[in-house]
Amino acid sequence: MSYDENNIFAKILRGEIPCNKIYEDDFVLSFHDINPQKKIHVLVIPKGSYTDVDDFSKRASKDEISSLMQAVAEVCKINKLSLSEGGNGFRLIANTGPDGSQEVPHFHYHVMGGEPMGLRGLRKV
Ligand code: AMP
């Protein structure tokens, strides 16, 4: 899949539309999901043009990859979700492609927490 420069997260990264920012560094932006599914629902995205987690894993630099994971940890700390900071945990999701119900074709992690998740949407194996 080629990268669509007009996807909504690309527009946020270019500053063409606003976001409710939580965290930013050279490689990563994090902001609140506009349609939260849980009490805390945050998105963490790389600034580079990657369509999905698979694309990111293959093409991103080590700095981009480590920054993204550090940003996830930072966002969880800011939102008091981290187990290591006394929080109650969270769910980290990367919807990928049509079967993963990915709507926005710019790689993003969802961080959800603040209440129990349950198993809805997860297939039991
Ligand atoms: P996904 O189905 O994994 O692609 O999820 C895309 C997410 O982006 C959804 O949870 C949307 O609510 C969220 N979203 C879409 N537009 C915006 C926006 N302008 N600001 C923040 N979140 C958005």
mmCIF file of N, CA and C and ligand atoms in Angstrom:
data_model
loop_
_atom_site.group_PDB
_atom_site.id
_atom_site.type_symbol
_atom_site.label_atom_id
_atom_site.label_comp_id
_atom_site.label_asym_id
_atom_site.label_seq_id
_atom_site.Cartn_x
_atom_site.Cartn_y
_atom_site.Cartn_z
ATOM 1 N N MET A 1 0.861 -1.198 0.000
ATOM 2 C CA MET A 1 0.000 0.000 0.000
ATOM 3 C C MET A 1 0.898 1.250 0.000
ATOM 4 N N SER A 2 0.664 2.165 -0.940
ATOM 5 C CA SER A 2 1.469 3.385 -0.938
ATOM 6 C C SER A 2 0.888 4.380 0.075
ATOM 7 N N TYR A 3 1.743 5.264 0.556
ATOM 8 C CA TYR A 3 1.352 6.204 1.603
ATOM 9 C C TYR A 3 0.495 7.334 1.026
ATOM 10 N N ASP A 4 -0.653 7.592 1.633
ATOM 11 C CA ASP A 4 -1.567 8.666 1.209
ATOM 12 C C ASP A 4 -1.224 9.945 1.976
ATOM 13 N N GLU A 5 -0.634 10.907 1.304
ATOM 14 C CA GLU A 5 -0.197 12.156 1.955
ATOM 15 C C GLU A 5 -1.373 12.981 2.490
ATOM 16 N N ASN A 6 -2.583 12.639 2.080
ATOM 17 C CA ASN A 6 -3.754 13.413 2.519
ATOM 18 C C ASN A 6 -4.530 12.758 3.646
ATOM 19 N N ASN A 7 -3.955 11.679 4.253
ATOM 20 C CA ASN A 7 -4.677 11.085 5.375
ATOM 21 C C ASN A 7 -4.697 12.063 6.556
ATOM 22 N N ILE A 8 -5.653 11.849 7.461
ATOM 23 C CA ILE A 8 -5.923 12.840 8.519
ATOM 24 C C ILE A 8 -4.725 13.034 9.451
ATOM 25 N N PHE A 9 -3.945 11.991 9.693
ATOM 26 C CA PHE A 9 -2.794 12.144 10.593
ATOM 27 C C PHE A 9 -1.653 12.884 9.898
ATOM 28 N N ALA A 10 -1.522 12.708 8.585
ATOM 29 C CA ALA A 10 -0.533 13.492 7.834
ATOM 30 C C ALA A 10 -0.887 14.980 7.927
ATOM 31 N N LYS A 11 -2.183 15.286 7.870
ATOM 32 C CA LYS A 11 -2.619 16.689 7.978
ATOM 33 C C LYS A 11 -2.343 17.237 9.378
ATOM 34 N N ILE A 12 -2.546 16.404 10.395
ATOM 35 C CA ILE A 12 -2.224 16.828 11.768
ATOM 36 C C ILE A 12 -0.729 17.100 11.884
ATOM 37 N N LEU A 13 0.091 16.209 11.330
ATOM 38 C CA LEU A 13 1.554 16.377 11.417
ATOM 39 C C LEU A 13 2.012 17.638 10.686
ATOM 40 N N ARG A 14 1.332 18.003 9.612
ATOM 41 C CA ARG A 14 1.700 19.226 8.874
ATOM 42 C C ARG A 14 1.110 20.478 9.523
ATOM 43 N N GLY A 15 0.304 20.291 10.581
ATOM 44 C CA GLY A 15 -0.302 21.429 11.271
ATOM 45 C C GLY A 15 -1.503 21.992 10.537
ATOM 46 N N GLU A 16 -2.062 21.222 9.597
ATOM 47 C CA GLU A 16 -3.197 21.718 8.815
ATOM 48 C C GLU A 16 -4.510 21.581 9.578
ATOM 49 N N ILE A 17 -4.561 20.601 10.487
ATOM 50 C CA ILE A 17 -5.710 20.499 11.394
ATOM 51 C C ILE A 17 -5.164 20.293 12.809
ATOM 52 N N PRO A 18 -5.935 20.724 13.807
ATOM 53 C CA PRO A 18 -5.421 20.672 15.191
ATOM 54 C C PRO A 18 -5.533 19.285 15.808
ATOM 55 N N CYS A 19 -4.794 19.094 16.894
ATOM 56 C CA CYS A 19 -4.967 17.899 17.709
ATOM 57 C C CYS A 19 -4.797 18.298 19.162
ATOM 58 N N ASN A 20 -5.265 17.443 20.032
ATOM 59 C CA ASN A 20 -5.140 17.666 21.474
ATOM 60 C C ASN A 20 -3.865 16.947 21.931
ATOM 61 N N LYS A 21 -2.742 17.659 21.817
ATOM 62 C CA LYS A 21 -1.416 17.036 21.977
ATOM 63 C C LYS A 21 -1.108 16.653 23.420
ATOM 64 N N ILE A 22 -0.460 15.496 23.570
ATOM 65 C CA ILE A 22 -0.009 15.013 24.878
ATOM 66 C C ILE A 22 1.504 15.030 24.962
ATOM 67 N N TYR A 23 2.147 14.628 23.867
ATOM 68 C CA TYR A 23 3.608 14.438 23.883
ATOM 69 C C TYR A 23 4.135 14.610 22.462
ATOM 70 N N GLU A 24 5.346 15.168 22.344
ATOM 71 C CA GLU A 24 5.990 15.283 21.031
ATOM 72 C C GLU A 24 7.496 15.262 21.199
ATOM 73 N N ASP A 25 8.181 14.573 20.289
ATOM 74 C CA ASP A 25 9.641 14.701 20.196
ATOM 75 C C ASP A 25 10.011 14.719 18.716
ATOM 76 N N ASP A 26 11.287 14.518 18.395
ATOM 77 C CA ASP A 26 11.721 14.639 16.996
ATOM 78 C C ASP A 26 11.040 13.624 16.075
ATOM 79 N N PHE A 27 10.672 12.468 16.626
ATOM 80 C CA PHE A 27 10.190 11.369 15.784
ATOM 81 C C PHE A 27 8.722 10.993 16.003
ATOM 82 N N VAL A 28 8.119 11.516 17.050
ATOM 83 C CA VAL A 28 6.810 11.008 17.494
ATOM 84 C C VAL A 28 5.873 12.147 17.893
ATOM 85 N N LEU A 29 4.580 11.936 17.615
ATOM 86 C CA LEU A 29 3.534 12.828 18.136
ATOM 87 C C LEU A 29 2.470 11.959 18.808
ATOM 88 N N SER A 30 1.958 12.434 19.949
ATOM 89 C CA SER A 30 0.883 11.717 20.628
ATOM 90 C C SER A 30 -0.226 12.700 20.971
ATOM 91 N N PHE A 31 -1.471 12.267 20.755
ATOM 92 C CA PHE A 31 -2.615 13.144 21.007
ATOM 93 C C PHE A 31 -3.822 12.297 21.382
ATOM 94 N N HIS A 32 -4.841 12.949 21.947
ATOM 95 C CA HIS A 32 -6.062 12.247 22.350
ATOM 96 C C HIS A 32 -6.875 11.848 21.124
ATOM 97 N N ASP A 33 -7.429 10.624 21.165
ATOM 98 C CA ASP A 33 -8.328 10.197 20.095
ATOM 99 C C ASP A 33 -9.581 11.077 20.120
ATOM 100 N N ILE A 34 -10.034 11.465 18.929
ATOM 101 C CA ILE A 34 -11.189 12.377 18.829
ATOM 102 C C ILE A 34 -12.493 11.678 19.230
ATOM 103 N N ASN A 35 -12.497 10.354 19.194
ATOM 104 C CA ASN A 35 -13.705 9.574 19.502
ATOM 105 C C ASN A 35 -13.342 8.467 20.496
ATOM 106 N N PRO A 36 -13.053 8.857 21.761
ATOM 107 C CA PRO A 36 -12.489 7.889 22.715
ATOM 108 C C PRO A 36 -13.414 6.714 22.992
ATOM 109 N N GLN A 37 -12.829 5.520 22.987
ATOM 110 C CA GLN A 37 -13.582 4.291 23.260
ATOM 111 C C GLN A 37 -13.453 3.863 24.720
ATOM 112 N N LYS A 38 -12.539 4.466 25.439
ATOM 113 C CA LYS A 38 -12.340 4.206 26.866
ATOM 114 C C LYS A 38 -12.056 5.536 27.560
ATOM 115 N N LYS A 39 -12.015 5.515 28.907
ATOM 116 C CA LYS A 39 -11.808 6.776 29.646
ATOM 117 C C LYS A 39 -10.554 7.477 29.162
ATOM 118 N N ILE A 40 -9.503 6.689 28.958
ATOM 119 C CA ILE A 40 -8.278 7.244 28.365
ATOM 120 C C ILE A 40 -8.057 6.541 27.041
ATOM 121 N N HIS A 41 -7.984 7.323 25.974
ATOM 122 C CA HIS A 41 -7.769 6.766 24.629
ATOM 123 C C HIS A 41 -6.863 7.733 23.873
ATOM 124 N N VAL A 42 -5.632 7.300 23.730
ATOM 125 C CA VAL A 42 -4.571 8.139 23.198
ATOM 126 C C VAL A 42 -3.992 7.476 21.948
ATOM 127 N N LEU A 43 -3.562 8.283 20.984
ATOM 128 C CA LEU A 43 -2.884 7.767 19.801
ATOM 129 C C LEU A 43 -1.424 8.186 19.841
ATOM 130 N N VAL A 44 -0.542 7.277 19.438
ATOM 131 C CA VAL A 44 0.895 7.566 19.367
ATOM 132 C C VAL A 44 1.329 7.258 17.945
ATOM 133 N N ILE A 45 1.846 8.279 17.239
ATOM 134 C CA ILE A 45 2.165 8.084 15.821
ATOM 135 C C ILE A 45 3.602 8.510 15.521
ATOM 136 N N PRO A 46 4.251 7.819 14.591
ATOM 137 C CA PRO A 46 5.559 8.294 14.142
ATOM 138 C C PRO A 46 5.371 9.505 13.228
ATOM 139 N N LYS A 47 6.362 10.386 13.182
ATOM 140 C CA LYS A 47 6.267 11.540 12.277
ATOM 141 C C LYS A 47 6.571 11.150 10.833
ATOM 142 N N GLY A 48 7.281 10.045 10.657
ATOM 143 C CA GLY A 48 7.597 9.566 9.312
ATOM 144 C C GLY A 48 6.372 8.991 8.629
ATOM 145 N N SER A 49 6.473 8.853 7.298
ATOM 146 C CA SER A 49 5.336 8.406 6.479
ATOM 147 C C SER A 49 5.310 6.888 6.374
ATOM 148 N N TYR A 50 4.652 6.252 7.326
ATOM 149 C CA TYR A 50 4.531 4.787 7.343
ATOM 150 C C TYR A 50 3.051 4.423 7.382
ATOM 151 N N THR A 51 2.670 3.452 6.584
ATOM 152 C CA THR A 51 1.244 3.126 6.476
ATOM 153 C C THR A 51 0.728 2.304 7.647
ATOM 154 N N ASP A 52 1.564 1.413 8.176
ATOM 155 C CA ASP A 52 1.099 0.480 9.215
ATOM 156 C C ASP A 52 2.302 -0.079 9.962
ATOM 157 N N VAL A 53 2.038 -0.901 10.976
ATOM 158 C CA VAL A 53 3.114 -1.406 11.835
ATOM 159 C C VAL A 53 4.115 -2.251 11.052
ATOM 160 N N ASP A 54 3.622 -2.956 10.056
ATOM 161 C CA ASP A 54 4.502 -3.795 9.237
ATOM 162 C C ASP A 54 5.469 -2.922 8.432
ATOM 163 N N ASP A 55 4.926 -1.900 7.781
ATOM 164 C CA ASP A 55 5.735 -0.946 7.010
ATOM 165 C C ASP A 55 6.764 -0.276 7.927
ATOM 166 N N PHE A 56 6.309 0.151 9.110
ATOM 167 C CA PHE A 56 7.181 0.821 10.071
ATOM 168 C C PHE A 56 8.322 -0.103 10.515
ATOM 169 N N SER A 57 7.984 -1.343 10.837
ATOM 170 C CA SER A 57 8.997 -2.290 11.316
ATOM 171 C C SER A 57 10.070 -2.536 10.271
ATOM 172 N N LYS A 58 9.658 -2.524 9.000
ATOM 173 C CA LYS A 58 10.619 -2.818 7.927
ATOM 174 C C LYS A 58 11.468 -1.612 7.536
ATOM 175 N N ARG A 59 10.884 -0.397 7.537
ATOM 176 C CA ARG A 59 11.577 0.755 6.945
ATOM 177 C C ARG A 59 12.089 1.788 7.944
ATOM 178 N N ALA A 60 11.546 1.803 9.153
ATOM 179 C CA ALA A 60 11.937 2.849 10.107
ATOM 180 C C ALA A 60 13.354 2.609 10.633
ATOM 181 N N SER A 61 14.011 3.715 11.007
ATOM 182 C CA SER A 61 15.354 3.615 11.591
ATOM 183 C C SER A 61 15.250 3.125 13.046
ATOM 184 N N LYS A 62 16.394 2.714 13.583
ATOM 185 C CA LYS A 62 16.415 2.287 14.999
ATOM 186 C C LYS A 62 15.993 3.432 15.916
ATOM 187 N N ASP A 63 16.404 4.655 15.579
ATOM 188 C CA ASP A 63 16.014 5.817 16.399
ATOM 189 C C ASP A 63 14.504 6.028 16.374
ATOM 190 N N GLU A 64 13.911 5.878 15.193
ATOM 191 C CA GLU A 64 12.448 6.052 15.091
ATOM 192 C C GLU A 64 11.722 4.975 15.902
ATOM 193 N N ILE A 65 12.211 3.741 15.790
ATOM 194 C CA ILE A 65 11.549 2.633 16.491
ATOM 195 C C ILE A 65 11.695 2.790 17.997
ATOM 196 N N SER A 66 12.899 3.098 18.458
ATOM 197 C CA SER A 66 13.067 3.234 19.911
ATOM 198 C C SER A 66 12.316 4.451 20.432
ATOM 199 N N SER A 67 12.278 5.534 19.657
ATOM 200 C CA SER A 67 11.544 6.731 20.105
ATOM 201 C C SER A 67 10.063 6.448 20.239
ATOM 202 N N LEU A 68 9.521 5.663 19.314
ATOM 203 C CA LEU A 68 8.086 5.360 19.380
ATOM 204 C C LEU A 68 7.760 4.576 20.649
ATOM 205 N N MET A 69 8.584 3.570 20.947
ATOM 206 C CA MET A 69 8.307 2.765 22.144
ATOM 207 C C MET A 69 8.519 3.577 23.416
ATOM 208 N N GLN A 70 9.532 4.443 23.407
ATOM 209 C CA GLN A 70 9.742 5.310 24.575
ATOM 210 C C GLN A 70 8.571 6.279 24.740
ATOM 211 N N ALA A 71 8.026 6.731 23.618
ATOM 212 C CA ALA A 71 6.875 7.646 23.679
ATOM 213 C C ALA A 71 5.652 6.936 24.253
ATOM 214 N N VAL A 72 5.455 5.669 23.873
ATOM 215 C CA VAL A 72 4.345 4.901 24.462
ATOM 216 C C VAL A 72 4.503 4.866 25.978
ATOM 217 N N ALA A 73 5.716 4.570 26.430
ATOM 218 C CA ALA A 73 5.969 4.511 27.872
ATOM 219 C C ALA A 73 5.722 5.871 28.523
ATOM 220 N N GLU A 74 6.147 6.939 27.870
ATOM 221 C CA GLU A 74 5.983 8.283 28.423
ATOM 222 C C GLU A 74 4.506 8.669 28.519
ATOM 223 N N VAL A 75 3.760 8.351 27.458
ATOM 224 C CA VAL A 75 2.330 8.670 27.436
ATOM 225 C C VAL A 75 1.591 7.886 28.519
ATOM 226 N N CYS A 76 1.983 6.638 28.731
ATOM 227 C CA CYS A 76 1.366 5.828 29.792
ATOM 228 C C CYS A 76 1.696 6.398 31.163
ATOM 229 N N LYS A 77 2.908 6.902 31.300
ATOM 230 C CA LYS A 77 3.295 7.534 32.570
ATOM 231 C C LYS A 77 2.492 8.827 32.786
ATOM 232 N N ILE A 78 2.403 9.656 31.748
ATOM 233 C CA ILE A 78 1.673 10.936 31.857
ATOM 234 C C ILE A 78 0.214 10.686 32.257
ATOM 235 N N ASN A 79 -0.360 9.615 31.691
ATOM 236 C CA ASN A 79 -1.781 9.326 31.947
ATOM 237 C C ASN A 79 -2.002 8.393 33.141
ATOM 238 N N LYS A 80 -0.898 8.142 33.889
ATOM 239 C CA LYS A 80 -0.963 7.319 35.108
ATOM 240 C C LYS A 80 -1.504 5.910 34.840
ATOM 241 N N LEU A 81 -1.087 5.320 33.722
ATOM 242 C CA LEU A 81 -1.502 3.963 33.359
ATOM 243 C C LEU A 81 -0.421 2.926 33.643
ATOM 244 N N SER A 82 0.836 3.354 33.705
ATOM 245 C CA SER A 82 1.959 2.412 33.794
ATOM 246 C C SER A 82 1.912 1.626 35.089
ATOM 247 N N LEU A 83 2.053 0.307 34.978
ATOM 248 C CA LEU A 83 2.111 -0.537 36.179
ATOM 249 C C LEU A 83 3.282 -0.129 37.054
ATOM 250 N N SER A 84 4.398 0.216 36.405
ATOM 251 C CA SER A 84 5.612 0.561 37.160
ATOM 252 C C SER A 84 5.484 1.891 37.900
ATOM 253 N N GLU A 85 4.434 2.657 37.570
ATOM 254 C CA GLU A 85 4.212 3.955 38.241
ATOM 255 C C GLU A 85 2.988 3.892 39.141
ATOM 256 N N GLY A 86 2.536 2.658 39.433
ATOM 257 C CA GLY A 86 1.375 2.524 40.310
ATOM 258 C C GLY A 86 0.040 2.542 39.591
ATOM 259 N N GLY A 87 0.064 2.593 38.253
ATOM 260 C CA GLY A 87 -1.181 2.581 37.480
ATOM 261 C C GLY A 87 -1.750 1.176 37.360
ATOM 262 N N ASN A 88 -2.860 1.070 36.637
ATOM 263 C CA ASN A 88 -3.588 -0.195 36.569
ATOM 264 C C ASN A 88 -3.453 -0.889 35.215
ATOM 265 N N GLY A 89 -2.573 -0.378 34.365
ATOM 266 C CA GLY A 89 -2.342 -1.021 33.077
ATOM 267 C C GLY A 89 -3.150 -0.408 31.949
ATOM 268 N N PHE A 90 -3.034 -0.998 30.769
ATOM 269 C CA PHE A 90 -3.632 -0.414 29.558
ATOM 270 C C PHE A 90 -3.624 -1.469 28.466
ATOM 271 N N ARG A 91 -4.244 -1.134 27.330
ATOM 272 C CA ARG A 91 -4.162 -1.978 26.137
ATOM 273 C C ARG A 91 -3.493 -1.181 25.025
ATOM 274 N N LEU A 92 -2.537 -1.824 24.341
ATOM 275 C CA LEU A 92 -1.800 -1.208 23.234
ATOM 276 C C LEU A 92 -2.196 -1.939 21.957
ATOM 277 N N ILE A 93 -2.740 -1.189 20.983
ATOM 278 C CA ILE A 93 -3.294 -1.814 19.776
ATOM 279 C C ILE A 93 -2.737 -1.129 18.538
ATOM 280 N N ALA A 94 -2.428 -1.938 17.518
ATOM 281 C CA ALA A 94 -2.076 -1.397 16.193
ATOM 282 C C ALA A 94 -2.988 -2.068 15.166
ATOM 283 N N ASN A 95 -4.146 -1.475 14.905
ATOM 284 C CA ASN A 95 -5.022 -2.003 13.860
ATOM 285 C C ASN A 95 -4.269 -1.930 12.530
ATOM 286 N N THR A 96 -4.328 -3.018 11.775
ATOM 287 C CA THR A 96 -3.500 -3.104 10.564
ATOM 288 C C THR A 96 -4.305 -3.658 9.398
ATOM 289 N N GLY A 97 -4.491 -2.809 8.376
ATOM 290 C CA GLY A 97 -5.135 -3.253 7.142
ATOM 291 C C GLY A 97 -6.618 -3.539 7.293
ATOM 292 N N PRO A 98 -7.247 -4.037 6.209
ATOM 293 C CA PRO A 98 -8.705 -4.257 6.216
ATOM 294 C C PRO A 98 -9.172 -5.219 7.298
ATOM 295 N N ASP A 99 -8.513 -6.347 7.477
ATOM 296 C CA ASP A 99 -8.959 -7.300 8.499
ATOM 297 C C ASP A 99 -8.705 -6.776 9.906
ATOM 298 N N GLY A 100 -7.760 -5.839 10.050
ATOM 299 C CA GLY A 100 -7.496 -5.227 11.358
ATOM 300 C C GLY A 100 -8.348 -4.000 11.616
ATOM 301 N N SER A 101 -9.255 -3.679 10.655
ATOM 302 C CA SER A 101 -10.140 -2.499 10.774
ATOM 303 C C SER A 101 -9.356 -1.202 10.938
ATOM 304 N N GLN A 102 -8.256 -1.075 10.198
ATOM 305 C CA GLN A 102 -7.495 0.181 10.218
ATOM 306 C C GLN A 102 -8.201 1.196 9.330
ATOM 307 N N GLU A 103 -8.567 2.353 9.934
ATOM 308 C CA GLU A 103 -9.270 3.390 9.163
ATOM 309 C C GLU A 103 -8.304 4.433 8.630
ATOM 310 N N VAL A 104 -7.353 4.839 9.450
ATOM 311 C CA VAL A 104 -6.417 5.897 9.040
ATOM 312 C C VAL A 104 -5.107 5.243 8.593
ATOM 313 N N PRO A 105 -4.722 5.432 7.315
ATOM 314 C CA PRO A 105 -3.559 4.716 6.782
ATOM 315 C C PRO A 105 -2.214 5.382 7.082
ATOM 316 N N HIS A 106 -2.056 5.803 8.334
ATOM 317 C CA HIS A 106 -0.760 6.256 8.872
ATOM 318 C C HIS A 106 -0.579 5.468 10.162
ATOM 319 N N PHE A 107 0.531 4.736 10.274
ATOM 320 C CA PHE A 107 0.737 3.866 11.428
ATOM 321 C C PHE A 107 0.487 4.603 12.746
ATOM 322 N N HIS A 108 -0.272 3.967 13.617
ATOM 323 C CA HIS A 108 -0.525 4.537 14.945
ATOM 324 C C HIS A 108 -0.780 3.419 15.932
ATOM 325 N N TYR A 109 -0.343 3.671 17.157
ATOM 326 C CA TYR A 109 -0.735 2.839 18.281
ATOM 327 C C TYR A 109 -1.895 3.521 18.995
ATOM 328 N N HIS A 110 -2.888 2.707 19.377
ATOM 329 C CA HIS A 110 -3.902 3.155 20.322
ATOM 330 C C HIS A 110 -3.421 2.736 21.716
ATOM 331 N N VAL A 111 -3.489 3.659 22.667
ATOM 332 C CA VAL A 111 -3.270 3.321 24.077
ATOM 333 C C VAL A 111 -4.591 3.577 24.784
ATOM 334 N N MET A 112 -5.169 2.518 25.331
ATOM 335 C CA MET A 112 -6.472 2.652 25.998
ATOM 336 C C MET A 112 -6.372 2.174 27.438
ATOM 337 N N GLY A 113 -7.025 2.898 28.338
ATOM 338 C CA GLY A 113 -7.001 2.502 29.732
ATOM 339 C C GLY A 113 -7.931 3.359 30.564
ATOM 340 N N GLY A 114 -7.694 3.308 31.865
ATOM 341 C CA GLY A 114 -8.521 4.073 32.789
ATOM 342 C C GLY A 114 -9.743 3.313 33.260
ATOM 343 N N GLU A 115 -9.985 2.142 32.676
ATOM 344 C CA GLU A 115 -11.098 1.266 33.075
ATOM 345 C C GLU A 115 -10.808 -0.112 32.479
ATOM 346 N N PRO A 116 -11.458 -1.176 32.993
ATOM 347 C CA PRO A 116 -11.186 -2.515 32.454
ATOM 348 C C PRO A 116 -11.606 -2.624 30.992
ATOM 349 N N MET A 117 -10.839 -3.394 30.216
ATOM 350 C CA MET A 117 -11.099 -3.546 28.785
ATOM 351 C C MET A 117 -12.144 -4.609 28.478
ATOM 352 N N GLY A 118 -12.119 -5.744 29.210
ATOM 353 C CA GLY A 118 -12.920 -6.891 28.801
ATOM 354 C C GLY A 118 -12.279 -7.543 27.584
ATOM 355 N N LEU A 119 -12.978 -8.519 27.029
ATOM 356 C CA LEU A 119 -12.410 -9.262 25.889
ATOM 357 C C LEU A 119 -13.118 -8.940 24.587
ATOM 358 N N ARG A 120 -14.053 -7.980 24.589
ATOM 359 C CA ARG A 120 -14.805 -7.667 23.375
ATOM 360 C C ARG A 120 -13.858 -7.298 22.232
ATOM 361 N N GLY A 121 -14.077 -7.877 21.089
ATOM 362 C CA GLY A 121 -13.244 -7.549 19.928
ATOM 363 C C GLY A 121 -12.028 -8.414 19.807
ATOM 364 N N LEU A 122 -11.753 -9.222 20.830
ATOM 365 C CA LEU A 122 -10.599 -10.108 20.749
ATOM 366 C C LEU A 122 -11.093 -11.536 20.574
ATOM 367 N N ARG A 123 -10.566 -12.226 19.599
ATOM 368 C CA ARG A 123 -10.963 -13.618 19.381
ATOM 369 C C ARG A 123 -10.281 -14.488 20.425
ATOM 370 N N LYS A 124 -11.062 -15.370 21.041
ATOM 371 C CA LYS A 124 -10.455 -16.292 22.005
ATOM 372 C C LYS A 124 -9.769 -17.425 21.235
ATOM 373 N N VAL A 125 -8.578 -17.787 21.646
ATOM 374 C CA VAL A 125 -7.873 -18.880 20.964
ATOM 375 C C VAL A 125 -7.703 -20.052 21.913
HETATM 376 P P1 AMP B 1 -7.877 3.013 13.254
HETATM 377 O O1 AMP B 1 -9.210 2.347 13.012
HETATM 378 O O2 AMP B 1 -6.941 2.144 14.035
HETATM 379 O O3 AMP B 1 -7.281 3.520 11.960
HETATM 380 O O4 AMP B 1 -8.177 4.235 14.195
HETATM 381 C C1 AMP B 1 -8.158 5.568 13.789
HETATM 382 C C2 AMP B 1 -8.495 6.411 14.993
HETATM 383 O O5 AMP B 1 -8.249 7.758 14.683
HETATM 384 C C3 AMP B 1 -9.965 6.315 15.442
HETATM 385 O O6 AMP B 1 -9.989 5.864 16.797
HETATM 386 C C4 AMP B 1 -10.474 7.741 15.302
HETATM 387 O O7 AMP B 1 -11.378 8.105 16.320
HETATM 388 C C5 AMP B 1 -9.188 8.560 15.366
HETATM 389 N N1 AMP B 1 -9.217 9.850 14.709
HETATM 390 C C6 AMP B 1 -9.690 10.141 13.482
HETATM 391 N N2 AMP B 1 -9.536 11.448 13.203
HETATM 392 C C7 AMP B 1 -8.962 12.000 14.295
HETATM 393 C C8 AMP B 1 -8.541 13.319 14.631
HETATM 394 N N3 AMP B 1 -8.696 14.357 13.798
HETATM 395 N N4 AMP B 1 -7.981 13.531 15.845
HETATM 396 C C9 AMP B 1 -7.822 12.491 16.716
HETATM 397 N N5 AMP B 1 -8.191 11.231 16.446
HETATM 398 C C10 AMP B 1 -8.760 10.986 15.254
#
